[in-house]
Amino acid sequence: MKPRYTSLDQLPITLCAEDVAQVLGISRANAYTLMHAKGFPTIQIGKRMVVPKNKLIEWMEAQTIK
């Protein structure tokens, strides 16, 4: 998969599973698994799941080992 974005500033305000996978460097299947996980900042709109960019960044910061 060719990167569509080269910085966080280029990301859309909400991210689909494919975007989450690219940002985190994981497969799309793993992104879907993560998006269904408790505590992950997913918004469900009908059957569609999206992740707000700012909440993904906050979630990544919270997961960082200090």
PDB file of C-alpha atoms in Angstrom:
ATOM      1  CA  MET A   1       0.000   0.000   0.000  1.00  0.00           C
ATOM      2  CA  LYS A   2       1.399   3.366  -1.012  1.00  0.00           C
ATOM      3  CA  PRO A   3       1.202   6.013   1.728  1.00  0.00           C
ATOM      4  CA  ARG A   4      -1.501   8.575   1.034  1.00  0.00           C
ATOM      5  CA  TYR A   5      -0.431  10.910   3.817  1.00  0.00           C
ATOM      6  CA  THR A   6       3.026  12.030   4.874  1.00  0.00           C
ATOM      7  CA  SER A   7       2.073  13.934   8.037  1.00  0.00           C
ATOM      8  CA  LEU A   8      -0.687  14.034  10.640  1.00  0.00           C
ATOM      9  CA  ASP A   9      -1.702  17.461   9.355  1.00  0.00           C
ATOM     10  CA  GLN A  10      -2.688  15.904   6.016  1.00  0.00           C
ATOM     11  CA  LEU A  11      -5.094  13.415   7.615  1.00  0.00           C
ATOM     12  CA  PRO A  12      -8.827  14.054   7.298  1.00  0.00           C
ATOM     13  CA  ILE A  13     -10.769  15.018  10.442  1.00  0.00           C
ATOM     14  CA  THR A  14     -12.128  11.446  10.682  1.00  0.00           C
ATOM     15  CA  LEU A  15     -10.311   8.305   9.632  1.00  0.00           C
ATOM     16  CA  CYS A  16     -11.623   5.062   8.187  1.00  0.00           C
ATOM     17  CA  ALA A  17     -10.071   1.669   8.946  1.00  0.00           C
ATOM     18  CA  GLU A  18      -7.696   1.961   5.987  1.00  0.00           C
ATOM     19  CA  ASP A  19      -6.433   5.337   7.279  1.00  0.00           C
ATOM     20  CA  VAL A  20      -6.010   3.980  10.819  1.00  0.00           C
ATOM     21  CA  ALA A  21      -4.077   1.030   9.420  1.00  0.00           C
ATOM     22  CA  GLN A  22      -1.747   3.322   7.484  1.00  0.00           C
ATOM     23  CA  VAL A  23      -1.132   5.666  10.435  1.00  0.00           C
ATOM     24  CA  LEU A  24      -0.388   2.805  12.834  1.00  0.00           C
ATOM     25  CA  GLY A  25       1.460   0.624  10.325  1.00  0.00           C
ATOM     26  CA  ILE A  26      -0.892  -2.331  10.772  1.00  0.00           C
ATOM     27  CA  SER A  27      -3.137  -4.338   8.468  1.00  0.00           C
ATOM     28  CA  ARG A  28      -6.658  -3.201   7.690  1.00  0.00           C
ATOM     29  CA  ALA A  29      -7.969  -6.327   9.466  1.00  0.00           C
ATOM     30  CA  ASN A  30      -6.063  -5.366  12.620  1.00  0.00           C
ATOM     31  CA  ALA A  31      -7.374  -1.815  12.324  1.00  0.00           C
ATOM     32  CA  TYR A  32     -10.949  -3.163  12.310  1.00  0.00           C
ATOM     33  CA  THR A  33     -10.163  -5.310  15.353  1.00  0.00           C
ATOM     34  CA  LEU A  34      -8.748  -2.276  17.135  1.00  0.00           C
ATOM     35  CA  MET A  35     -11.731  -0.123  16.149  1.00  0.00           C
ATOM     36  CA  HIS A  36     -14.013  -2.676  17.839  1.00  0.00           C
ATOM     37  CA  ALA A  37     -11.894  -2.762  21.005  1.00  0.00           C
ATOM     38  CA  LYS A  38     -13.192  -1.241  24.202  1.00  0.00           C
ATOM     39  CA  GLY A  39     -11.521   2.090  24.939  1.00  0.00           C
ATOM     40  CA  PHE A  40     -10.580   2.850  21.330  1.00  0.00           C
ATOM     41  CA  PRO A  41     -12.101   6.178  20.195  1.00  0.00           C
ATOM     42  CA  THR A  42     -14.433   4.947  17.467  1.00  0.00           C
ATOM     43  CA  ILE A  43     -17.616   6.689  16.381  1.00  0.00           C
ATOM     44  CA  GLN A  44     -20.285   4.558  14.757  1.00  0.00           C
ATOM     45  CA  ILE A  45     -22.479   6.264  12.164  1.00  0.00           C
ATOM     46  CA  GLY A  46     -24.981   3.681  11.025  1.00  0.00           C
ATOM     47  CA  LYS A  47     -22.812   0.726  10.021  1.00  0.00           C
ATOM     48  CA  ARG A  48     -19.802   2.910   9.318  1.00  0.00           C
ATOM     49  CA  MET A  49     -17.035   3.327  11.889  1.00  0.00           C
ATOM     50  CA  VAL A  50     -14.696   6.311  11.919  1.00  0.00           C
ATOM     51  CA  VAL A  51     -12.061   7.620  14.299  1.00  0.00           C
ATOM     52  CA  PRO A  52     -11.645  11.346  14.967  1.00  0.00           C
ATOM     53  CA  LYS A  53      -8.070  12.349  14.138  1.00  0.00           C
ATOM     54  CA  ASN A  54      -7.561  14.254  17.396  1.00  0.00           C
ATOM     55  CA  LYS A  55      -8.880  11.317  19.473  1.00  0.00           C
ATOM     56  CA  LEU A  56      -6.564   8.892  17.656  1.00  0.00           C
ATOM     57  CA  ILE A  57      -3.602  11.122  18.480  1.00  0.00           C
ATOM     58  CA  GLU A  58      -4.708  11.328  22.142  1.00  0.00           C
ATOM     59  CA  TRP A  59      -5.154   7.532  22.230  1.00  0.00           C
ATOM     60  CA  MET A  60      -1.652   6.993  20.776  1.00  0.00           C
ATOM     61  CA  GLU A  61      -0.140   9.344  23.367  1.00  0.00           C
ATOM     62  CA  ALA A  62      -1.934   7.488  26.164  1.00  0.00           C
ATOM     63  CA  GLN A  63      -0.558   4.148  24.893  1.00  0.00           C
ATOM     64  CA  THR A  64       3.016   5.388  24.879  1.00  0.00           C
ATOM     65  CA  ILE A  65       5.236   3.641  27.425  1.00  0.00           C
ATOM     66  CA  LYS A  66       6.764   6.238  29.679  1.00  0.00           C
TER      67      LYS A  66
END
